[in-house]
PDB file of C-alpha atoms in Angstrom:
ATOM      1  CA  MET A   1     180.392  69.639 -96.011  1.00 51.00           C
ATOM      2  CA  LEU A   2     182.688  71.362 -98.600  1.00 65.00           C
ATOM      3  CA  ASP A   3     181.281  73.008-101.668  1.00 78.00           C
ATOM      4  CA  ILE A   4     183.519  71.842-104.365  1.00 80.00           C
ATOM      5  CA  GLY A   5     182.350  71.752-108.019  1.00 87.00           C
ATOM      6  CA  PHE A   6     183.643  69.992-111.086  1.00 89.00           C
ATOM      7  CA  LEU A   7     186.040  72.749-112.142  1.00 91.00           C
ATOM      8  CA  GLU A   8     187.650  72.810-108.688  1.00 90.00           C
ATOM      9  CA  LEU A   9     188.103  69.009-108.702  1.00 85.00           C
ATOM     10  CA  MET A  10     189.653  69.240-112.256  1.00 90.00           C
ATOM     11  CA  LEU A  11     191.970  71.951-111.186  1.00 92.00           C
ATOM     12  CA  ILE A  12     193.094  69.943-108.142  1.00 87.00           C
ATOM     13  CA  GLY A  13     193.609  66.927-110.252  1.00 87.00           C
ATOM     14  CA  ILE A  14     195.727  68.817-112.820  1.00 91.00           C
ATOM     15  CA  VAL A  15     197.929  70.378-110.057  1.00 91.00           C
ATOM     16  CA  GLY A  16     198.261  67.007-108.444  1.00 88.00           C
ATOM     17  CA  LEU A  17     199.447  65.299-111.656  1.00 88.00           C
ATOM     18  CA  LEU A  18     201.909  68.081-112.218  1.00 91.00           C
ATOM     19  CA  VAL A  19     203.311  68.002-108.692  1.00 91.00           C
ATOM     20  CA  LEU A  20     203.146  64.286-107.884  1.00 89.00           C
ATOM     21  CA  GLY A  21     203.441  62.838-111.364  1.00 89.00           C
ATOM     22  CA  PRO A  22     201.609  59.923-112.816  1.00 88.00           C
ATOM     23  CA  GLU A  23     203.269  57.247-110.645  1.00 90.00           C
ATOM     24  CA  ARG A  24     202.406  58.704-107.208  1.00 91.00           C
ATOM     25  CA  LEU A  25     198.983  60.381-107.976  1.00 89.00           C
ATOM     26  CA  PRO A  26     196.770  57.255-107.699  1.00 90.00           C
ATOM     27  CA  ARG A  27     198.342  56.247-104.313  1.00 92.00           C
ATOM     28  CA  ALA A  28     197.923  59.815-103.043  1.00 90.00           C
ATOM     29  CA  ALA A  29     194.360  59.956-104.186  1.00 89.00           C
ATOM     30  CA  ARG A  30     193.639  56.646-102.363  1.00 93.00           C
ATOM     31  CA  THR A  31     195.378  57.931 -99.222  1.00 94.00           C
ATOM     32  CA  ALA A  32     193.448  61.281 -99.386  1.00 90.00           C
ATOM     33  CA  GLY A  33     190.141  59.308 -99.891  1.00 92.00           C
ATOM     34  CA  MET A  34     190.898  57.106 -96.902  1.00 96.00           C
ATOM     35  CA  TRP A  35     191.568  60.028 -94.635  1.00 96.00           C
ATOM     36  CA  ILE A  36     188.536  61.971 -95.871  1.00 93.00           C
ATOM     37  CA  GLY A  37     186.403  58.752 -95.176  1.00 95.00           C
ATOM     38  CA  LYS A  38     187.997  58.419 -91.568  1.00 97.00           C
ATOM     39  CA  ILE A  39     187.278  62.128 -90.932  1.00 96.00           C
ATOM     40  CA  LYS A  40     183.587  61.657 -92.164  1.00 96.00           C
ATOM     41  CA  ARG A  41     182.974  58.613 -89.958  1.00 96.00           C
ATOM     42  CA  THR A  42     184.600  60.364 -86.883  1.00 96.00           C
ATOM     43  CA  VAL A  43     182.346  63.512 -87.418  1.00 96.00           C
ATOM     44  CA  SER A  44     179.147  61.401 -87.959  1.00 96.00           C
ATOM     45  CA  GLY A  45     179.998  59.315 -84.764  1.00 96.00           C
ATOM     46  CA  MET A  46     180.445  62.504 -82.829  1.00 96.00           C
ATOM     47  CA  GLN A  47     177.164  63.871 -84.146  1.00 96.00           C
ATOM     48  CA  ARG A  48     175.412  60.545 -83.083  1.00 96.00           C
ATOM     49  CA  GLU A  49     176.803  60.779 -79.623  1.00 96.00           C
ATOM     50  CA  ILE A  50     175.801  64.400 -79.156  1.00 96.00           C
ATOM     51  CA  SER A  51     172.237  63.709 -80.327  1.00 96.00           C
ATOM     52  CA  ALA A  52     172.047  60.596 -77.996  1.00 95.00           C
ATOM     53  CA  GLN A  53     173.198  62.800 -75.092  1.00 95.00           C
ATOM     54  CA  LEU A  54     170.621  65.463 -76.005  1.00 95.00           C
ATOM     55  CA  GLU A  55     167.867  62.912 -76.187  1.00 95.00           C
ATOM     56  CA  ALA A  56     168.932  61.383 -72.801  1.00 95.00           C
ATOM     57  CA  GLU A  57     168.839  64.840 -71.248  1.00 95.00           C
ATOM     58  CA  GLU A  58     165.373  65.593 -72.648  1.00 95.00           C
ATOM     59  CA  LEU A  59     164.215  62.219 -71.198  1.00 95.00           C
ATOM     60  CA  ARG A  60     165.732  63.085 -67.800  1.00 95.00           C
ATOM     61  CA  GLN A  61     163.890  66.440 -67.902  1.00 95.00           C
ATOM     62  CA  LYS A  62     160.592  64.805 -68.685  1.00 94.00           C
ATOM     63  CA  LEU A  63     160.955  62.279 -66.025  1.00 93.00           C
ATOM     64  CA  ASN A  64     161.736  65.031 -63.519  1.00 93.00           C
ATOM     65  CA  GLU A  65     158.694  66.880 -64.550  1.00 93.00           C
ATOM     66  CA  GLN A  66     156.552  63.815 -64.227  1.00 90.00           C
ATOM     67  CA  GLN A  67     158.007  63.002 -60.798  1.00 90.00           C
ATOM     68  CA  LYS A  68     157.256  66.618 -59.651  1.00 90.00           C
ATOM     69  CA  LYS A  69     153.735  66.281 -60.855  1.00 88.00           C
ATOM     70  CA  LEU A  70     153.213  62.934 -59.122  1.00 86.00           C
ATOM     71  CA  ASP A  71     154.831  64.279 -55.802  1.00 85.00           C
ATOM     72  CA  ASP A  72     152.441  67.317 -55.992  1.00 86.00           C
ATOM     73  CA  SER A  73     149.436  65.102 -56.544  1.00 83.00           C
ATOM     74  CA  LEU A  74     150.533  62.813 -53.653  1.00 83.00           C
ATOM     75  CA  LYS A  75     151.114  65.675 -51.308  1.00 84.00           C
ATOM     76  CA  ARG A  76     147.521  66.931 -52.106  1.00 84.00           C
ATOM     77  CA  ALA A  77     145.996  63.506 -51.674  1.00 80.00           C
ATOM     78  CA  LYS A  78     147.982  63.128 -48.357  1.00 80.00           C
ATOM     79  CA  LEU A  79     146.727  66.427 -47.030  1.00 82.00           C
ATOM     80  CA  ASP A  80     143.138  65.447 -47.986  1.00 79.00           C
ATOM     81  CA  VAL A  81     143.504  62.166 -46.264  1.00 77.00           C
ATOM     82  CA  GLU A  82     145.081  63.744 -43.202  1.00 76.00           C
ATOM     83  CA  SER A  83     142.288  66.285 -43.070  1.00 77.00           C
ATOM     84  CA  ILE A  84     139.842  63.476 -43.109  1.00 73.00           C
ATOM     85  CA  THR A  85     141.603  61.411 -40.377  1.00 71.00           C
ATOM     86  CA  ASP A  86     141.882  64.537 -38.131  1.00 70.00           C
ATOM     87  CA  SER A  87     138.177  64.768 -37.978  1.00 63.00           C
ATOM     88  CA  PRO A  88     136.598  63.093 -34.835  1.00 56.00           C
ATOM     89  CA  THR A  89     135.594  59.475 -35.362  1.00 53.00           C
ATOM     90  CA  GLU A  90     132.706  59.668 -32.839  1.00 50.00           C
ATOM     91  CA  ALA A  91     130.622  61.774 -35.121  1.00 49.00           C
ATOM     92  CA  ALA A  92     126.945  61.562 -36.029  1.00 54.00           C
ATOM     93  CA  PRO A  93     125.859  59.445 -38.925  1.00 61.00           C
ATOM     94  CA  ALA A  94     125.425  62.443 -41.219  1.00 64.00           C
ATOM     95  CA  GLN A  95     129.016  63.446 -40.443  1.00 65.00           C
ATOM     96  CA  GLN A  96     130.199  59.906 -41.136  1.00 67.00           C
ATOM     97  CA  SER A  97     128.644  59.743 -44.549  1.00 75.00           C
ATOM     98  CA  ASP A  98     130.301  63.238 -45.131  1.00 75.00           C
ATOM     99  CA  THR A  99     133.602  61.793 -44.144  1.00 73.00           C
ATOM    100  CA  GLU A 100     133.077  58.810 -46.511  1.00 76.00           C
ATOM    101  CA  GLN A 101     132.360  61.280 -49.297  1.00 79.00           C
ATOM    102  CA  ARG A 102     135.552  63.146 -48.635  1.00 77.00           C
ATOM    103  CA  VAL A 103     137.476  59.826 -48.577  1.00 76.00           C
ATOM    104  CA  ALA A 104     135.935  58.835 -51.814  1.00 77.00           C
ATOM    105  CA  LYS A 105     136.814  62.306 -53.313  1.00 80.00           C
ATOM    106  CA  ALA A 106     140.333  62.191 -52.211  1.00 77.00           C
ATOM    107  CA  SER A 107     140.743  58.615 -53.443  1.00 77.00           C
ATOM    108  CA  SER A 108     139.238  59.648 -56.906  1.00 80.00           C
ATOM    109  CA  ARG A 109     141.599  62.696 -57.025  1.00 79.00           C
ATOM    110  CA  LEU A 110     144.636  60.434 -56.394  1.00 75.00           C
ATOM    111  CA  ASP A 111     143.367  58.017 -59.040  1.00 77.00           C
ATOM    112  CA  ASP A 112     142.929  60.801 -61.387  1.00 79.00           C
ATOM    113  CA  ALA A 113     146.434  62.144 -60.659  1.00 75.00           C
ATOM    114  CA  LEU A 114     148.011  58.722 -61.211  1.00 74.00           C
ATOM    115  CA  GLN A 115     146.144  58.151 -64.385  1.00 77.00           C
ATOM    116  CA  THR A 116     147.220  61.546 -65.741  1.00 75.00           C
ATOM    117  CA  VAL A 117     150.842  60.693 -65.000  1.00 70.00           C
ATOM    118  CA  ARG A 118     150.468  57.319 -66.728  1.00 72.00           C
ATOM    119  CA  GLU A 119     148.841  58.904 -69.773  1.00 73.00           C
ATOM    120  CA  GLU A 120     151.579  61.558 -70.068  1.00 68.00           C
ATOM    121  CA  THR A 121     154.482  59.182 -69.653  1.00 61.00           C
ATOM    122  CA  PRO A 122     155.466  57.305 -72.943  1.00 59.00           C
ATOM    123  CA  PRO A 123     155.859  53.617 -72.361  1.00 55.00           C
ATOM    124  CA  SER A 124     159.325  53.617 -74.012  1.00 52.00           C
ATOM    125  CA  SER A 125     160.788  56.005 -71.456  1.00 46.00           C
ATOM    126  CA  SER A 126     160.016  53.820 -68.438  1.00 44.00           C
ATOM    127  CA  PRO A 127     163.285  52.313 -67.094  1.00 45.00           C
ATOM    128  CA  PRO A 128     163.618  48.520 -67.388  1.00 44.00           C
ATOM    129  CA  ALA A 129     164.357  48.208 -63.547  1.00 43.00           C
ATOM    130  CA  ALA A 130     160.739  49.328 -62.958  1.00 41.00           C
ATOM    131  CA  SER A 131     159.358  46.144 -64.341  1.00 41.00           C
ATOM    132  CA  ALA A 132     161.565  44.095 -62.028  1.00 41.00           C
ATOM    133  CA  ALA A 133     160.045  45.980 -59.018  1.00 40.00           C
ATOM    134  CA  PRO A 134     157.513  44.027 -56.945  1.00 42.00           C
ATOM    135  CA  SER A 135     154.007  44.967 -57.896  1.00 42.00           C
ATOM    136  CA  HIS A 136     151.706  45.865 -55.049  1.00 42.00           C
ATOM    137  CA  GLN A 137     148.664  45.866 -57.486  1.00 41.00           C
ATOM    138  CA  ASP A 138     148.323  42.083 -57.115  1.00 42.00           C
ATOM    139  CA  GLU A 139     147.406  42.436 -53.440  1.00 41.00           C
ATOM    140  CA  PRO A 140     143.780  42.279 -52.582  1.00 42.00           C
ATOM    141  CA  GLU A 141     141.967  45.589 -52.003  1.00 42.00           C
ATOM    142  CA  THR A 142     141.554  46.473 -48.376  1.00 42.00           C
ATOM    143  CA  ALA A 143     138.209  47.509 -46.984  1.00 45.00           C
ATOM    144  CA  ASN A 144     139.606  50.988 -46.150  1.00 54.00           C
ATOM    145  CA  PRO A 145     139.756  53.084 -49.338  1.00 56.00           C
ATOM    146  CA  GLU A 146     142.292  55.495 -47.832  1.00 56.00           C
ATOM    147  CA  SER A 147     144.869  52.832 -47.251  1.00 58.00           C
ATOM    148  CA  ALA A 148     144.206  51.323 -50.726  1.00 62.00           C
ATOM    149  CA  ALA A 149     144.795  54.684 -52.356  1.00 62.00           C
ATOM    150  CA  LEU A 150     147.907  55.322 -50.288  1.00 63.00           C
ATOM    151  CA  ASN A 151     149.272  51.859 -50.986  1.00 65.00           C
ATOM    152  CA  LYS A 152     148.680  52.368 -54.746  1.00 65.00           C
ATOM    153  CA  ALA A 153     150.335  55.878 -54.586  1.00 63.00           C
ATOM    154  CA  GLU A 154     153.303  54.574 -52.715  1.00 64.00           C
ATOM    155  CA  SER A 155     153.858  51.661 -55.024  1.00 65.00           C
ATOM    156  CA  GLU A 156     153.730  54.085 -58.039  1.00 62.00           C
ATOM    157  CA  LYS A 157     156.158  56.494 -56.369  1.00 57.00           C
ATOM    158  CA  ASP A 158     158.554  53.551 -55.549  1.00 57.00           C
ATOM    159  CA  ARG A 159     158.493  52.544 -59.226  1.00 57.00           C
ATOM    160  CA  ASN A 160     159.117  56.086 -60.386  1.00 54.00           C
ATOM    161  CA  HIS A 161     162.106  56.493 -58.037  1.00 53.00           C
ATOM    162  CA  GLN A 162     163.731  53.387 -59.466  1.00 49.00           C
TER     163      GLN A 162
END
């Protein structure tokens, strides 16, 4: 903090001895030490608070980025699923297999996006309220892969919003 060497301390001590005298110098030194200690503790407390606020802001920014990535992935998956459902259901068997392939592809993209988000998010940054949220993963898988993927995506989005 202050760059005071031995000679400066000795000079301050001699001036203090001359000004205050030998009776009051020890009490003045104790008082000065007490005030310097209080100032150091206050400054270090402020530094800790500032660093904690900066870390919290960084975590908020990371969470916002992860939320944007997840939202973009969900929008793309939703568009894929909507494009699949917009196709006619009374199609030939070849077109039905094509539709099934598109559904599987959209589902795999959604799973990949969710896995990427999970890998990039550190486990310590997840909020404690997310663990109290009801888990939809315990529900049995439905026969329709579209609804299973959407249910999974919605539950993940709900957890991230909490």
